[in-house]
mmCIF file of C-alpha atoms and ligand atoms in Angstrom:
data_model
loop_
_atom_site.group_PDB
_atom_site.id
_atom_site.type_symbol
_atom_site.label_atom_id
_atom_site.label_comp_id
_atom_site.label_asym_id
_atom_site.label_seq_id
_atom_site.Cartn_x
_atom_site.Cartn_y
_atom_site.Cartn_z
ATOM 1 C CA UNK A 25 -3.408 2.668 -24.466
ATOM 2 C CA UNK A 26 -1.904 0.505 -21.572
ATOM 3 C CA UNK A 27 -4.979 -0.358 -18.765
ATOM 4 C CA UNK A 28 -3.339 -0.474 -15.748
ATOM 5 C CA UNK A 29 -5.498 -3.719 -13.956
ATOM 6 C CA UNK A 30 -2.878 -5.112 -11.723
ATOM 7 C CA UNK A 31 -1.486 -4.339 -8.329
ATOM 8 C CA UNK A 32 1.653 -6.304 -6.301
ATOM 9 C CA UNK A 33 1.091 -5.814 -2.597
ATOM 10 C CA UNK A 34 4.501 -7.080 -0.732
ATOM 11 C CA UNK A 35 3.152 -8.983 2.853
ATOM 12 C CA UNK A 36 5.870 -11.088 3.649
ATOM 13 C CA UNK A 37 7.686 -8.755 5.825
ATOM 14 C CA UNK A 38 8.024 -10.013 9.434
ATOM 15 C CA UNK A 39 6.511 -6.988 11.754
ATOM 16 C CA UNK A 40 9.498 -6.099 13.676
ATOM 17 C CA UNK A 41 8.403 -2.336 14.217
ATOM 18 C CA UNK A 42 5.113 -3.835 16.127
ATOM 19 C CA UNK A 43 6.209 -6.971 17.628
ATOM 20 C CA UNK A 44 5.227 -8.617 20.470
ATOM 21 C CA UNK A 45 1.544 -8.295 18.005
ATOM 22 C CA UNK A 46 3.060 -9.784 15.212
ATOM 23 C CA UNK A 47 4.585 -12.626 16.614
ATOM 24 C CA UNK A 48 2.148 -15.172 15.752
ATOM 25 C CA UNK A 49 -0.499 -12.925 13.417
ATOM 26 C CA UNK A 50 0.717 -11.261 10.518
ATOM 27 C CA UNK A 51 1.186 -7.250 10.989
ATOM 28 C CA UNK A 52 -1.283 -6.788 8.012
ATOM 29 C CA UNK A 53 -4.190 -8.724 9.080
ATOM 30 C CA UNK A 54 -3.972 -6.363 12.565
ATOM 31 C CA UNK A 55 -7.692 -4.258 13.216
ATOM 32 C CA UNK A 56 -8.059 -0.868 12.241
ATOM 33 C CA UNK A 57 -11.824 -0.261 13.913
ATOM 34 C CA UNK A 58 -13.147 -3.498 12.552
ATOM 35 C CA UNK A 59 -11.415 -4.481 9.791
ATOM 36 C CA UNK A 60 -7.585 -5.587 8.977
ATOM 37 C CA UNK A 61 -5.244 -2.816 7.863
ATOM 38 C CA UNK A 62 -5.044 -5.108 4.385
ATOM 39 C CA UNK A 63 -8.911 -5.014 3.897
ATOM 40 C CA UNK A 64 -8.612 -1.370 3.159
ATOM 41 C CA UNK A 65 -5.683 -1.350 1.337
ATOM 42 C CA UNK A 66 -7.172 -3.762 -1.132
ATOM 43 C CA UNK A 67 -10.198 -1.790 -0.697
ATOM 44 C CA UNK A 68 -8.293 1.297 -2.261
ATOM 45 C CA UNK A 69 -7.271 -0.692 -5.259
ATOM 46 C CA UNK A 70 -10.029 -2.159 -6.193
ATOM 47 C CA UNK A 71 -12.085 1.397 -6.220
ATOM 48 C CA UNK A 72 -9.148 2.745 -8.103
ATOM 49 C CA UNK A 73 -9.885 -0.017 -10.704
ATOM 50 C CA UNK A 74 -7.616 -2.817 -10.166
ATOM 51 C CA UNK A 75 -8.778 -5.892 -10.911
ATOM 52 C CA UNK A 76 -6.087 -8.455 -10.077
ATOM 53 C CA UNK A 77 -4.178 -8.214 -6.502
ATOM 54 C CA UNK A 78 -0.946 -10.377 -6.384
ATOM 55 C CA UNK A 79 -0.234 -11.089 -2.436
ATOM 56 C CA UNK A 80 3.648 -11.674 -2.746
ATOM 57 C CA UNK A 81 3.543 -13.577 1.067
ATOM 58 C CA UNK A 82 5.450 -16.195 2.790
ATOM 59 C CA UNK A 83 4.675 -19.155 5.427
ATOM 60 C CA UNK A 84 3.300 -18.175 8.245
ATOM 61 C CA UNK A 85 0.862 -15.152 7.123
ATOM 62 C CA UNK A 86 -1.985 -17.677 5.253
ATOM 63 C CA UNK A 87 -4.516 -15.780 7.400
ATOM 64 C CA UNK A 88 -4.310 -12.866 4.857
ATOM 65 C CA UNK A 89 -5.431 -15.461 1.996
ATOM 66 C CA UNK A 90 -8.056 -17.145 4.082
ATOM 67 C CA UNK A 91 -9.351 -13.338 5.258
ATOM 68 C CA UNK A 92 -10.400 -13.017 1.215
ATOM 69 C CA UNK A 93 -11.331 -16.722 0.769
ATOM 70 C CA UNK A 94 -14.765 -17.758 2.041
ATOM 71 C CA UNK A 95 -16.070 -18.783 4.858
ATOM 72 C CA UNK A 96 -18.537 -21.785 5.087
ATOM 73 C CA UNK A 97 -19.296 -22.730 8.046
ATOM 74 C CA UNK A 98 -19.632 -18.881 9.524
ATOM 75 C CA UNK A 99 -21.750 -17.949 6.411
ATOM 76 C CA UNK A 100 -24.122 -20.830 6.983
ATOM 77 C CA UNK A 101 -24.392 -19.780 10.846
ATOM 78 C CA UNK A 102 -24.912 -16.384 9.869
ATOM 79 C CA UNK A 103 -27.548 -17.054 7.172
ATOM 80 C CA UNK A 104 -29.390 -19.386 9.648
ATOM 81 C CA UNK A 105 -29.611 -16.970 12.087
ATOM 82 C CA UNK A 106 -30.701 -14.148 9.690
ATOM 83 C CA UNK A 107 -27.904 -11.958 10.562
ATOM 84 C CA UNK A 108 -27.984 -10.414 7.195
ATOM 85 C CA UNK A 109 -26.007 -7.429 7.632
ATOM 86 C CA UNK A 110 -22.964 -9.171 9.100
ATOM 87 C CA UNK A 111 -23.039 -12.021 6.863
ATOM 88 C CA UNK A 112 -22.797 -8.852 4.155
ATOM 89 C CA UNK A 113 -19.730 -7.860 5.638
ATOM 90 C CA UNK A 114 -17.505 -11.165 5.712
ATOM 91 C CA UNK A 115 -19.227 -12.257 1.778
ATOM 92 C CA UNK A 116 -17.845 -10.691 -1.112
ATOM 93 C CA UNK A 117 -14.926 -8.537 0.552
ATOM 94 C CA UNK A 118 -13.591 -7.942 -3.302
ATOM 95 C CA UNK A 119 -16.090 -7.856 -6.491
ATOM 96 C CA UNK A 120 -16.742 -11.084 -8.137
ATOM 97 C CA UNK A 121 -14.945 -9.350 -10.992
ATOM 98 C CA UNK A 122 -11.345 -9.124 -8.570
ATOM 99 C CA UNK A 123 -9.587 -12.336 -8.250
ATOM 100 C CA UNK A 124 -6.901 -12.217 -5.792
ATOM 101 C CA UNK A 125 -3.792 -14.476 -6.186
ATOM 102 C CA UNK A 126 -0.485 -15.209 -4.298
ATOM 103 C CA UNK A 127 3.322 -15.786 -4.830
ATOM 104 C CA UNK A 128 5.872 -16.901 -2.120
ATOM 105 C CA UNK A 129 8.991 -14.853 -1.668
ATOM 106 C CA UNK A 130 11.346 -17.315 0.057
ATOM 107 C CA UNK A 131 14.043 -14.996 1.227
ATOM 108 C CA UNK A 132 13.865 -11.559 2.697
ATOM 109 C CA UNK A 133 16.014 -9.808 0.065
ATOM 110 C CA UNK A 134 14.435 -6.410 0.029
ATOM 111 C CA UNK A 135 11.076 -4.639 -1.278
ATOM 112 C CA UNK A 136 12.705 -4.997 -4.918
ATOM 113 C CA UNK A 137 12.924 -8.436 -4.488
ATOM 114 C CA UNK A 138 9.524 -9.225 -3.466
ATOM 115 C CA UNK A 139 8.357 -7.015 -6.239
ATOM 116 C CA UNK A 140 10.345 -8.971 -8.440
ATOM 117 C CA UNK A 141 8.620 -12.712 -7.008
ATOM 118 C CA UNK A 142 5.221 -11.544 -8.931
ATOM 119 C CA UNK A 143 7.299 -10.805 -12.086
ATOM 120 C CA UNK A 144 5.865 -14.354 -14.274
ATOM 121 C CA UNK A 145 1.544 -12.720 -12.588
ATOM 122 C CA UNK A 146 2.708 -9.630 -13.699
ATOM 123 C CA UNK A 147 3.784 -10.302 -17.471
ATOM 124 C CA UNK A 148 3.925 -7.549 -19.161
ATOM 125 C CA UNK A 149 1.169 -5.275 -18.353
ATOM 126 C CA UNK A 150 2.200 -2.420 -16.377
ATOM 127 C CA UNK A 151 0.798 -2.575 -12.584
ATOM 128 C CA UNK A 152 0.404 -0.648 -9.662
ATOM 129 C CA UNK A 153 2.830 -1.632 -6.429
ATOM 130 C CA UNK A 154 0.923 -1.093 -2.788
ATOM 131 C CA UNK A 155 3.090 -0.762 0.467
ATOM 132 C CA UNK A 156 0.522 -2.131 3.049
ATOM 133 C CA UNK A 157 1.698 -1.163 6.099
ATOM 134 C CA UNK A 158 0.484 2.646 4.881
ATOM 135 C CA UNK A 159 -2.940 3.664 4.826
ATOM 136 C CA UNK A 160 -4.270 6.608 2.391
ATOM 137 C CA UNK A 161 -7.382 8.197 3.478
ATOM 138 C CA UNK A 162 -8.980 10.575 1.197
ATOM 139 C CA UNK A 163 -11.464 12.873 2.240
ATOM 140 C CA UNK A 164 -15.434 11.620 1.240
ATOM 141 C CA UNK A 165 -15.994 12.196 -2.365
ATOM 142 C CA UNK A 166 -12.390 12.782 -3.587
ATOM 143 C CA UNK A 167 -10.968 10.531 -5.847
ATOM 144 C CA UNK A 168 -8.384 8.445 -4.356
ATOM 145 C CA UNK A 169 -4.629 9.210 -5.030
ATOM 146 C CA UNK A 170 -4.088 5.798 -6.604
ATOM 147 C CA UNK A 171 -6.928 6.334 -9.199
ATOM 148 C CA UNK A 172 -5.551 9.520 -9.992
ATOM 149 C CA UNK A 173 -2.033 8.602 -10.159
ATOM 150 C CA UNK A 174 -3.329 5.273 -12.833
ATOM 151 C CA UNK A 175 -5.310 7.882 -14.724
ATOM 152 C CA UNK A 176 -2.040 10.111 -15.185
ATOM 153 C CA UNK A 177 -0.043 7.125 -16.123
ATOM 154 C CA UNK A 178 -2.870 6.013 -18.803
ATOM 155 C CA UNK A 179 -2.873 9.256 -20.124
ATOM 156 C CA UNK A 180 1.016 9.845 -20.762
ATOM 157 C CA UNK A 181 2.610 6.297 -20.114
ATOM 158 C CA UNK A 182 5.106 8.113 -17.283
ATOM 159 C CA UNK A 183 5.508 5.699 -14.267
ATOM 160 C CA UNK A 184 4.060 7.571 -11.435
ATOM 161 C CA UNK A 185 5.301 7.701 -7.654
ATOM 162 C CA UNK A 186 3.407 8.888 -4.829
ATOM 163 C CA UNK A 187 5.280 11.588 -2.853
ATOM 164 C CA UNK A 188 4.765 13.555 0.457
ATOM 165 C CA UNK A 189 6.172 15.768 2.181
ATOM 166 C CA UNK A 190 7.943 14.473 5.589
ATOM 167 C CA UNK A 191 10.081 16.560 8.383
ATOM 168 C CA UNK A 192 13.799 16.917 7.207
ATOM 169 C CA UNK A 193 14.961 15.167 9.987
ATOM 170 C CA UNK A 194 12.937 12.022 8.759
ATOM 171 C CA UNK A 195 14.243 11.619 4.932
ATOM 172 C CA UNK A 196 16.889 8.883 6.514
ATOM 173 C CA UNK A 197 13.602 6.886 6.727
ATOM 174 C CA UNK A 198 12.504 6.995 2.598
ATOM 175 C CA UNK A 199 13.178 6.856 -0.968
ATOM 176 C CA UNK A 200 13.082 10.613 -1.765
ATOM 177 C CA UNK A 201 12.810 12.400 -4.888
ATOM 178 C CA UNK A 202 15.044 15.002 -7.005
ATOM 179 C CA UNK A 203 12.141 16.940 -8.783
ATOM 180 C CA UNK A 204 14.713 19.920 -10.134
ATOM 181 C CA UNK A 205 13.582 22.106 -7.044
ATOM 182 C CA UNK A 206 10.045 21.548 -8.251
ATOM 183 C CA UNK A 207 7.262 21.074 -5.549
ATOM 184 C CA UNK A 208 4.230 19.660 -7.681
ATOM 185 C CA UNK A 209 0.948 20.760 -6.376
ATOM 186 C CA UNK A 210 -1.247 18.377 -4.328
ATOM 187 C CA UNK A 211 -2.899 15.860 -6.473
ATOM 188 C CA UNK A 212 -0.717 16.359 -9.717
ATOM 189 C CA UNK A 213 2.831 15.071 -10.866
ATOM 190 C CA UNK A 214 6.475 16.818 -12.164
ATOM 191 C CA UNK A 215 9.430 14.908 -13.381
ATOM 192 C CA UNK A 216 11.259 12.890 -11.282
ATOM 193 C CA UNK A 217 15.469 13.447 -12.012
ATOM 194 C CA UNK A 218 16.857 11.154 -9.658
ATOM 195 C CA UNK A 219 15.186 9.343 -6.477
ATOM 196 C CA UNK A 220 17.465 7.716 -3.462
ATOM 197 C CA UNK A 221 16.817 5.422 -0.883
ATOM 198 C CA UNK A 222 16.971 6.213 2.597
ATOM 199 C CA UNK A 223 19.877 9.283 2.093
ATOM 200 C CA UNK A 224 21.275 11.470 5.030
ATOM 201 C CA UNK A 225 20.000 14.440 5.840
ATOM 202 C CA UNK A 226 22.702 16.376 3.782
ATOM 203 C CA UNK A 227 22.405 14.126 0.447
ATOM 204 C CA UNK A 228 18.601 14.203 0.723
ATOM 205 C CA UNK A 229 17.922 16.240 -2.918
ATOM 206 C CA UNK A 230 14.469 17.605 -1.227
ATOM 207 C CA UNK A 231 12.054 16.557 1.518
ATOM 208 C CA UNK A 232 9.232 14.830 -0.819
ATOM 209 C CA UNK A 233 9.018 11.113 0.400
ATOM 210 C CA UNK A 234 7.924 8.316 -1.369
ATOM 211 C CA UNK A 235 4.852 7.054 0.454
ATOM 212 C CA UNK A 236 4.315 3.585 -1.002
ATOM 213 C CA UNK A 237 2.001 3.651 -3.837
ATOM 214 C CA UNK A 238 3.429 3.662 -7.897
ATOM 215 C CA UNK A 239 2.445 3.001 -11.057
ATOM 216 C CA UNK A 240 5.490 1.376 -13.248
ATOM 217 C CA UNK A 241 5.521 -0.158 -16.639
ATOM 218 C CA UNK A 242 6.807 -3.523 -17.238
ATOM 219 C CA UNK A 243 9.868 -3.256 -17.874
ATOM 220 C CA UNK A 244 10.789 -2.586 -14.350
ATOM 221 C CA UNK A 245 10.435 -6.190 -13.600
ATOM 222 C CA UNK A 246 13.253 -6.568 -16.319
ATOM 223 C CA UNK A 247 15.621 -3.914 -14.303
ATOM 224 C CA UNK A 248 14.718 -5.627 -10.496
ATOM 225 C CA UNK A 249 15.864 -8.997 -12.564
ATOM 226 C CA UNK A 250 19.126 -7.711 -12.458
ATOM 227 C CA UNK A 251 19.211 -8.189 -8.896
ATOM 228 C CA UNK A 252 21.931 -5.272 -7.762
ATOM 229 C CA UNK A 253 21.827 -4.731 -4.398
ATOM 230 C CA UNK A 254 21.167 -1.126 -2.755
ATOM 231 C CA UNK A 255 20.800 0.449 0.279
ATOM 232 C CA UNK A 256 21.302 -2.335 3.396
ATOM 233 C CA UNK A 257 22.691 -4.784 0.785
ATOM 234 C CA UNK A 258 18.701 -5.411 0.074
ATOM 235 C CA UNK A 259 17.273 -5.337 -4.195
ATOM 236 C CA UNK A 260 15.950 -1.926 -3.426
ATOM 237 C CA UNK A 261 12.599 -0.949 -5.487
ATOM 238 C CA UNK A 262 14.021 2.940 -5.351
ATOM 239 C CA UNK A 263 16.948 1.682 -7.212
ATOM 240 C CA UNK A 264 15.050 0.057 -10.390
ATOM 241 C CA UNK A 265 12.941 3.070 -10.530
ATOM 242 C CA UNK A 266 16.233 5.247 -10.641
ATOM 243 C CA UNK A 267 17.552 3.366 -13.785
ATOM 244 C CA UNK A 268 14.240 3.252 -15.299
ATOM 245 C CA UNK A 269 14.609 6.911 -15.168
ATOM 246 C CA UNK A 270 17.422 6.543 -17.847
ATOM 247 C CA UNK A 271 14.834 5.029 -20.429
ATOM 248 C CA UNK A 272 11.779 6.853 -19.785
ATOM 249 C CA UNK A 273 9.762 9.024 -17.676
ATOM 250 C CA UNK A 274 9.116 9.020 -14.191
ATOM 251 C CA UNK A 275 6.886 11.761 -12.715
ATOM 252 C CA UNK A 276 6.291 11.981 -9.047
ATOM 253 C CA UNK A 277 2.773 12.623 -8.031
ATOM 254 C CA UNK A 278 1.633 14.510 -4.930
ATOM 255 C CA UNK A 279 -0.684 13.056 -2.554
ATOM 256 C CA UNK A 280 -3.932 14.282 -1.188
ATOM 257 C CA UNK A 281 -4.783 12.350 1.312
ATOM 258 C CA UNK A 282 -3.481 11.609 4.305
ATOM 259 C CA UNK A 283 -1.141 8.711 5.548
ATOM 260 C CA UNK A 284 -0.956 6.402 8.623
ATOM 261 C CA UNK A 285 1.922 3.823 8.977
ATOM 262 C CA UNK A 286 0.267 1.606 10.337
ATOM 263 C CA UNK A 287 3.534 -0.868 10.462
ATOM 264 C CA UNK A 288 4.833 1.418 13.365
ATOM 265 C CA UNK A 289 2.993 1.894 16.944
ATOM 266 C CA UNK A 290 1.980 5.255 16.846
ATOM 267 C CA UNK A 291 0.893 5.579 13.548
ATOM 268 C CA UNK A 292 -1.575 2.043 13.909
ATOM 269 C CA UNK A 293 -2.611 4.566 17.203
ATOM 270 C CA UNK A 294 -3.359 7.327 14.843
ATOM 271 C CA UNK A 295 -5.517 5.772 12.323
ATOM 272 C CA UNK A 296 -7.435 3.578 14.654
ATOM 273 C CA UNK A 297 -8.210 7.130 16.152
ATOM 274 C CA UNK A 298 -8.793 8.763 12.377
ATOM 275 C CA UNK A 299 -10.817 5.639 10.795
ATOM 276 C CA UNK A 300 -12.758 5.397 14.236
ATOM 277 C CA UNK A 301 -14.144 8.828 14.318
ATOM 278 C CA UNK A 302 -15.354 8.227 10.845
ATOM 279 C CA UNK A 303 -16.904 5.215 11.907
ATOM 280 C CA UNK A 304 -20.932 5.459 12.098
ATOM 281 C CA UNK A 305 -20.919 2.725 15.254
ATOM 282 C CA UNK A 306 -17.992 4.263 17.018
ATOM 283 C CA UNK A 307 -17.581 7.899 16.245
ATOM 284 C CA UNK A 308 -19.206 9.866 18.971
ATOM 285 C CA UNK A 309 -18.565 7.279 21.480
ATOM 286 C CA UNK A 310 -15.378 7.869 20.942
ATOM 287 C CA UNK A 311 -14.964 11.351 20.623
ATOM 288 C CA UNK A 312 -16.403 11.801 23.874
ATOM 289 C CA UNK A 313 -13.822 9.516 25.202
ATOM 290 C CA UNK A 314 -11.082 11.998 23.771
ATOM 291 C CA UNK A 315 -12.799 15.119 25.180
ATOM 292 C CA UNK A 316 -13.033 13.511 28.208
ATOM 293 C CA UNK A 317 -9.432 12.184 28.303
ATOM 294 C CA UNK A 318 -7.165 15.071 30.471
HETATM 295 C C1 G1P B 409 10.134 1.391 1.713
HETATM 296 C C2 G1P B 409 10.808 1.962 0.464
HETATM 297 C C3 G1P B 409 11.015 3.468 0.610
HETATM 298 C C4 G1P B 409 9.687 4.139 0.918
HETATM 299 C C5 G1P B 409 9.038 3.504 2.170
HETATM 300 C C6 G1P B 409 7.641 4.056 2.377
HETATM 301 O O1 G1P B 409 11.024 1.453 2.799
HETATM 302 O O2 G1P B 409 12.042 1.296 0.251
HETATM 303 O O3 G1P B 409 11.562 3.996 -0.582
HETATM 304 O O4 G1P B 409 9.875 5.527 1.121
HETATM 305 O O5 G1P B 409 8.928 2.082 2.026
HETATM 306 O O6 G1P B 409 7.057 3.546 3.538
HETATM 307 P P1 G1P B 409 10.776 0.606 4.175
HETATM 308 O O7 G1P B 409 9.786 1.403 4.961
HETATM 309 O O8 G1P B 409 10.276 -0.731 3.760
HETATM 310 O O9 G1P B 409 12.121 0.553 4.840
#
């Protein structure tokens, strides 16, 4: 049985949805309560079992590697002055058991192109790819979407993509699926026929978007090698998964939880409001600011 143990998370894209923020910090390493949107997507992976995260990054957004390296001097000053709890959260962001490495992608050439970058890290295990900019918040106790969608794969060796369901006036904006008419259930999969990146409203097969989490074997480094352009003349990951479709199956998988972009303005909004009223130091604070509000 293939283990699934590795996951590619893209962060070399340049922000442009939430500049001026992003100018001079990198759009992943922006706060979600008190902590960077890419501390809880690495977060996710690692509880859904991953044990290697390839960063595929570029100059200019080192402050994602140094936000998972340590930190001497601020450990020693923390340590000295017994703050014990804080020094907790700033030591050991991963398990000693994650090790977290990075490849460059020199050229903005599309998400199947930056895919490709970790192909030589990636080898030929299969491996999990994780859009940052999108958070996925499961409910306490459930098991996340991404562990569920790696268990599915493990069990049945089809790659698995996670799908939602998104206004029909907003399928211009993702990869969507042809499922045969099929809606799978929340939490499970159906066969994928055919996905498409980014179609009009009228070539749109159904309204189940892909939301930026998949499982995919190997060999789809071997088909993003081939380097054919797609949509916006970009190596589109959509389009790899499409032909992979030809050699074996490709399920999409429903999710549970709920998503915040957090790469556009109002979504960041949304889940600083979501993650905050979960938040044991800020939630009623802040719900009474909301009541309050007019
Ligand atoms: C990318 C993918 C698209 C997917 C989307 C999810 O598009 O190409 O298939 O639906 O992420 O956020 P982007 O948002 O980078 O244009």
């Amino acid at each position: 049985m293939l283990k699934v143990r590795k996951a590619v998370i893209p962060v070399a894209g340049l922000g442009t949805r939430v500049l001026p923020a992003s100018k001079a910090i990198p759009k992943e390493m922006m706060t979600v309560v008190d902590k960077p949107v890419i501390q809880y997507v690495v977060e996710e992976a690692v509880a859904a079992g991953i044990k290697e995260i390839i960063l595929v990054t570029r100059n200019g957004k080192s402050a994602i590697e140094d936000h998972f390296d340590s930190h001497y001097e601020l450990e020693a000053e923390l340590a000295r002055k017994n703050k014990t709890a804080l020094l907790a959260t700033i030591q050991h962001i991963v398990p000693a058991d994650v090790s977290i490495v990075s490849v460059r992608q020199a050229e903005a050439k599309g998400l199947g192109h930056a895919v490709h970058c970790a192909a030589n890290v990636v080898s030929d295990e299969p491996f999990v790819v994780i859009l940052p900019d999108v958070l996925v918040h499961n409910a306490t106790g459930q098991v996340n979407d991404l562990a569920r969608m790696i268990g599915e794969f493990e069990l049945n060796q089809a790659a698995q993509i996670m799908v939602g369901e998104v206004p029909i006036d907003k399928v211009h904006l993702y990869g969507i699926a042809d499922c045969n008419g099929i809606m799978p259930k929340s939490g499970g999969s159906t066969a994928i026929k055919g996905l498409v990146e980014k179609p009009t409203q009228s070539e749109a097969p159904s309204n189940l978007a892909v939301i930026g989490r998949y499982v995919l074997p190997a060999q789809v480094m071997g088909l993003l090698a081939q380097g054919k352009p797609g949509a916006g003349g970009e190596i589109q990951l959509t389009v790899a998964i499409d032909e992979l479709l030809t050699e074996q199956a490709v399920d999409a998988y429903k999710m549970m939880g709920t998503t915040y972009d957090c790469g556009e303005k109002l979504g960041y909004l949304m889940a600083n409001i979501a993650y905050g009223l979960q938040h044991g130091e800020t939630a009623d604070g802040l719900r009474s600011f909301i009541e309050a509000l007019d």
